[in-house]
Structures are given as C-alpha cells and as structure tokens.
Tab-separated table of C-alpha atoms in Angstrom:
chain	number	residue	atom	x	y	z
A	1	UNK	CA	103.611	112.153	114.207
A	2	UNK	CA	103.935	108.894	112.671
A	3	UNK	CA	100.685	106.845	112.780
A	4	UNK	CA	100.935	103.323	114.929
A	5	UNK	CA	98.648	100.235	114.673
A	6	UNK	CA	96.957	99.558	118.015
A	7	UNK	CA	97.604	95.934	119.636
A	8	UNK	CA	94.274	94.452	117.779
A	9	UNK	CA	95.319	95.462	114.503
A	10	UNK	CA	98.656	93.687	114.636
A	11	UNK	CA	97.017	91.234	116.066
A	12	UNK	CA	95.165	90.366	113.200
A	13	UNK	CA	97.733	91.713	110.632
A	14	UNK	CA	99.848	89.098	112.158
A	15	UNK	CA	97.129	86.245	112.215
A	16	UNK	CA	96.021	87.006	108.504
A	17	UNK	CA	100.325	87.024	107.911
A	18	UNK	CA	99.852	83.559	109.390
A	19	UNK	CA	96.938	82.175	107.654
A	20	UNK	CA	98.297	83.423	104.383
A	21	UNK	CA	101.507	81.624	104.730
A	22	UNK	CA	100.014	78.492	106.350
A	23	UNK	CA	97.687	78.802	102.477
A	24	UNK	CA	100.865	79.417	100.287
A	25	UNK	CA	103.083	76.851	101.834
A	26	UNK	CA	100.100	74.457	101.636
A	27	UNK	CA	99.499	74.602	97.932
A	28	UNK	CA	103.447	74.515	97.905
A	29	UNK	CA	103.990	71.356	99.578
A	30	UNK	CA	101.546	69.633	97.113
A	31	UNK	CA	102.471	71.380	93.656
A	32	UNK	CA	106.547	70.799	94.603
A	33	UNK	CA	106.969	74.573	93.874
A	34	UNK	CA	109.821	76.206	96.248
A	35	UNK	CA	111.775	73.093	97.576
A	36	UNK	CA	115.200	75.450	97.513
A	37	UNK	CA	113.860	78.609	98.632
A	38	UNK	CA	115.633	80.062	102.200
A	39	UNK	CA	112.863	82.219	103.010
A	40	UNK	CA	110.410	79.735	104.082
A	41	UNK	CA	108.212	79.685	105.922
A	42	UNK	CA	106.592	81.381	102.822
A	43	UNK	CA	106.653	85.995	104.395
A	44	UNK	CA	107.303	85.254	107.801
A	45	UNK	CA	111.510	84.086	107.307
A	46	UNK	CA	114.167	85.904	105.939
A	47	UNK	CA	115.169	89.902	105.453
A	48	UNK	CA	111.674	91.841	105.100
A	49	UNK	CA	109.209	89.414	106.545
A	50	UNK	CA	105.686	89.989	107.606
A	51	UNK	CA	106.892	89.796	111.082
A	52	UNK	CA	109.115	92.103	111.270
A	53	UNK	CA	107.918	95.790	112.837
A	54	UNK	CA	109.256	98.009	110.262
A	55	UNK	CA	106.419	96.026	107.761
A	56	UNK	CA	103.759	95.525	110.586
A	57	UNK	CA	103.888	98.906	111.511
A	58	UNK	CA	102.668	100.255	108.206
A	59	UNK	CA	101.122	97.327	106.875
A	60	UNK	CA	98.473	96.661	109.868
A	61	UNK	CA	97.442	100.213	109.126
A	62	UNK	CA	95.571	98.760	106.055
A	63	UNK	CA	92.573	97.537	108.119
A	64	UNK	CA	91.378	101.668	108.731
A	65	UNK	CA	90.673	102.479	105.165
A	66	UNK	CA	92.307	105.592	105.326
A	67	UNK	CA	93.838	106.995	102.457
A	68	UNK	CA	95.967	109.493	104.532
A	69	UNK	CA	97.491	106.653	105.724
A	70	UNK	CA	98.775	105.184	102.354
A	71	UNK	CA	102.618	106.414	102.779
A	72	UNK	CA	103.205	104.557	105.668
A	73	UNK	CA	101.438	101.661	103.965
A	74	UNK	CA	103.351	101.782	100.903
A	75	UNK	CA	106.689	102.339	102.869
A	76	UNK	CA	106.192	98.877	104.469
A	77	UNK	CA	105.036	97.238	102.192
A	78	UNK	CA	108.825	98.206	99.798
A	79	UNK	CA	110.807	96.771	103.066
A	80	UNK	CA	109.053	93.344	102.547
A	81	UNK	CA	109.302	93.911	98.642
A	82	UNK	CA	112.877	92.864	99.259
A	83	UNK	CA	111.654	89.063	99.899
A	84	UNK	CA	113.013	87.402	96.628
A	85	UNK	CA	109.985	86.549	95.641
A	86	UNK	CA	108.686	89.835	95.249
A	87	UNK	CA	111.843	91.531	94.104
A	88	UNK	CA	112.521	88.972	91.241
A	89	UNK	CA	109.053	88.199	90.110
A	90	UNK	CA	106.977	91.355	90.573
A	91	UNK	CA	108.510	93.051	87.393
A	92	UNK	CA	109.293	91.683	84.063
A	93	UNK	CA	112.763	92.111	82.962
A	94	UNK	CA	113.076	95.519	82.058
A	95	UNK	CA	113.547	94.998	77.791
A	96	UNK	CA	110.634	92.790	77.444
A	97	UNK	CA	107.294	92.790	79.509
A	98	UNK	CA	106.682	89.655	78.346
A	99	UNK	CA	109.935	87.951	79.997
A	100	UNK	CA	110.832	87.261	83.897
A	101	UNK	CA	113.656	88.653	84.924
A	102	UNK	CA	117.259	86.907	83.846
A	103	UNK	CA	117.923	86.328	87.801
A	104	UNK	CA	114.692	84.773	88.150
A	105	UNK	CA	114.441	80.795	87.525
A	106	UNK	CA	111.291	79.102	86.948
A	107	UNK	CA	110.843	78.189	90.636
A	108	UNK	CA	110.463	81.569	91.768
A	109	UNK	CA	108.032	81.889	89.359
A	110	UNK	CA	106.448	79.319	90.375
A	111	UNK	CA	106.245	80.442	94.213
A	112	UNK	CA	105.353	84.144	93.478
A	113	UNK	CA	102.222	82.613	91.310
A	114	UNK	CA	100.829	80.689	93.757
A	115	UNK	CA	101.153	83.662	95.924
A	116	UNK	CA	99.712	85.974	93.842
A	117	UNK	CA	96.517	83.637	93.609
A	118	UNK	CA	96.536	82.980	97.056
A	119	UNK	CA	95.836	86.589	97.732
A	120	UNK	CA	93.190	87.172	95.173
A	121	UNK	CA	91.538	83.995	97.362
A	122	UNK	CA	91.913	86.768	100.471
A	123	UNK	CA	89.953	89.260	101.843
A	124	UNK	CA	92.098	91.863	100.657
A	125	UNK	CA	90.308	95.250	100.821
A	126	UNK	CA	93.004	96.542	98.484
A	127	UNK	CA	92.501	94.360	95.803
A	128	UNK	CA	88.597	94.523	96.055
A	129	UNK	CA	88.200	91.975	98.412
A	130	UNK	CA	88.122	88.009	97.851
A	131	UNK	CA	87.435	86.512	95.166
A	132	UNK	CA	86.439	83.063	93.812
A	133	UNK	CA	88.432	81.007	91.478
A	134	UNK	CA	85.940	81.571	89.322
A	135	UNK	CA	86.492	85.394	89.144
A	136	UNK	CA	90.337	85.433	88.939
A	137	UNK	CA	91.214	85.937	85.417
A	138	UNK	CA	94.265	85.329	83.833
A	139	UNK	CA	94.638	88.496	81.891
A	140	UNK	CA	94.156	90.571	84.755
A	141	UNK	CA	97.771	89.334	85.856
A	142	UNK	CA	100.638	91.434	83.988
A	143	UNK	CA	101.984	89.706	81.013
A	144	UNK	CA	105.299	88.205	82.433
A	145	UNK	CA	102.630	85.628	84.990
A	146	UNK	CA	100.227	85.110	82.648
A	147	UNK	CA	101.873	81.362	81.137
A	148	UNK	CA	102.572	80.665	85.096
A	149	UNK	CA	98.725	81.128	86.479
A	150	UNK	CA	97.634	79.373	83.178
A	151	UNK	CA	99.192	76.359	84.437
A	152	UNK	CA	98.931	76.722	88.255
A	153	UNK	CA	95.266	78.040	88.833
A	154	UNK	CA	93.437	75.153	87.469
A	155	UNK	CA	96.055	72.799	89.802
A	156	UNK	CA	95.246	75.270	92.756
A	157	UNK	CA	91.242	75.055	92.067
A	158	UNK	CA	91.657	71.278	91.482
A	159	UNK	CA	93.298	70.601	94.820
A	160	UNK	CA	91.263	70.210	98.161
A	161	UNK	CA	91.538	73.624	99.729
A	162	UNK	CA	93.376	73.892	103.090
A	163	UNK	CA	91.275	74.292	106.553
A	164	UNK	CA	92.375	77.760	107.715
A	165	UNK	CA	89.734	78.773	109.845
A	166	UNK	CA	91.378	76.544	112.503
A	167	UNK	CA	93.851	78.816	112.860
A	168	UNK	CA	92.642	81.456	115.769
A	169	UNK	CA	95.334	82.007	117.747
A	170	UNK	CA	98.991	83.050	117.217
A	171	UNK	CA	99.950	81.315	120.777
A	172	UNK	CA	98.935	77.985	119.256
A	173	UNK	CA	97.614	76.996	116.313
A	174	UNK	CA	97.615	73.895	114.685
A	175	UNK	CA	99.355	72.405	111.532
A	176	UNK	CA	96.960	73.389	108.827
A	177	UNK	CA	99.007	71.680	105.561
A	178	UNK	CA	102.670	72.846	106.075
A	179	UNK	CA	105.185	70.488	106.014
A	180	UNK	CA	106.210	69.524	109.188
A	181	UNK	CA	109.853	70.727	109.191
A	182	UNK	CA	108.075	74.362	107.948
A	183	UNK	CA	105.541	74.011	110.668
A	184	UNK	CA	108.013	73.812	113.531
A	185	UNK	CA	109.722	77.004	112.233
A	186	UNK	CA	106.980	78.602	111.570
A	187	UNK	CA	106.115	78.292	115.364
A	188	UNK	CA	109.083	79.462	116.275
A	189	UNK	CA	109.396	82.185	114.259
A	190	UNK	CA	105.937	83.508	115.283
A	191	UNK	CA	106.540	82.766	119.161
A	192	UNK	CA	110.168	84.925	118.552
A	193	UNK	CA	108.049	87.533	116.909
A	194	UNK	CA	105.410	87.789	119.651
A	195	UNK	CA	108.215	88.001	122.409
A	196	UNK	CA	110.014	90.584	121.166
A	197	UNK	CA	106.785	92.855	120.002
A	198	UNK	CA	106.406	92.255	124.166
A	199	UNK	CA	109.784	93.351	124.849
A	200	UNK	CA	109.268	96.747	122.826
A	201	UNK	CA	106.103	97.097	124.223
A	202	UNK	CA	104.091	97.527	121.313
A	203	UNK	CA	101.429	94.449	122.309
A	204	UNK	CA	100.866	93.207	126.302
C-alpha cells in the first residue's frame, strides 16, 4: 500500500512550501530576477507546484527519515521537476556541462540560483541540513551555476535577510517581503489549496 503523510506532516510540508517561497520571492523582488516568469508565486503557481497533492503526498514523507520511503519521495519530487525552473536550469545542456540549456535565458538562471541558495539557507535534512552563507561554496554547485551563484550569493548575503519566523500559520500569515500583487495570490492560492485538501479529506 502506498505510504500517506498524516495531516501534521503536510501541515508543515506546506508551511515550510510557504516560507520557502515567501524567502525566494523576497530576494527576487529586490535583485529584479524573474519579473516575466508565470509561475509565481515562486513553487506554489503553475503545473507541478508544491501545493498540489500528487507532490505533497510524496514530498511531506521527507520529514520520517526513512529510506524505504525514497520512491515515493523521488516520484514527487519529478512531478514538480516540471516547474520551468527546474526543468530548464537543473541540467546543463546536454553537449557541454559547462553551458545552460539553449531554451534557458539568463533570467531563469537567475531565479533557479537564488533558489538553489535559498535552500542550502534551509533546514533541509536531505542536503545535510542548513547552512550558513559562510559554508555554501561555489564549487559545490555543478558547473553550468557556478558564474550565476558567483554573482548572486554575495548580493543575497549582502541584503537584509527576510523575517520568516512570522509566518506560523497557513490560515493567515502576514506579508513577509513579497510583492504585494504576489502576496495576494499567494493567499489565494494557499487558501484554494487548503480547501480542496478539506474536500478530499486528507486534512480536517
């Protein structure tokens, strides 16, 4: 039988979701990285977003440590690979690791670094957990990022760093650095999420 988060850990899955894209669109808004992206709210808008079940349902499996569980990780985790800034930027073009892909323009560069280093500044078991600016290295990204996180981790570490502990609650939570028009959808999209979770009567 397929393994199922209980309510608490989509719960959090869904609150980190939040905080993480409340940290991304933050550093966004203020390094002008993104501006004609459609899938913003940075994960939780668009095909494949952290919101829907078919990635919470593997992905909020992660908080168990449980290796048996890694399939139905993985599995979820390719569904919200299909974002466009995974499935452009992830992988170098495929006749030189050292280029992006040709479909890939420098913006979505751009967006998938900041995301990258905004989830090395996570407590991300996977990934050993969070680190400090300090201990992010350049070189430990693959060679395609490396020229991007040169330029945006010192502009990221220079920047006052967004308030995200206000965030406690997926009912309300307060406007912790997105711009506003983001803000209001990202609201919506998370009250639209929560209601229909309800209505399939996977949380109360």
């Amino acid at each position: 039988m397929e393994p199922m988060p209980t309510e608490g850990e989509i719960q959090r899955w869904m609150l980190d979701t939040l905080k993480h894209s409340f940290r991304v669109e933050y550093f966004m808004k203020r390094l002008f990285v993104g501006n004609n992206h459609a899938e913003r709210p940075h994960d939780i808008a668009g095909k494949g977003n952290k919101y829907e079940w078919d990635v919470i349902k593997g992905l909020a499996l992660q908080y168990r440590n449980d290796e048996s569980l890694t399939p139905y990780i993985n599995a979820s985790m390719e569904i919200h690979r299909q974002q466009r800034h995974h499935r452009l930027c992830n992988e170098p073009d495929p006749n030189d690791d050292l280029m992006t892909q040709p479909e890939a323009n420098e913006d979505d560069m751009f967006e998938s670094t900041v995301d990258s280093i905004c989830s090395l500044l996570e407590d991300r078991t996977y990934q050993g957990g969070a680190h400090s600016y300090d201990e992010i290295k350049v070189e430990d990204f693959p060679p395609h990022k490396q020229p991007y996180v040169k330029i945006f981790l010192p502009r990221m570490r220079s920047l006052k760093q967004p308030d995200l502990e206000a965030i406690t609650s997926l009912e309300s939570f307060p406007n912790a650095g997105m711009a506003k028009e983001f803000y209001q959808t990202a609201v919506r999209n998370t009250n639209e999420a929560l209601s229909r979770l309800r209505a399939e009567g996977v949380i109360s």
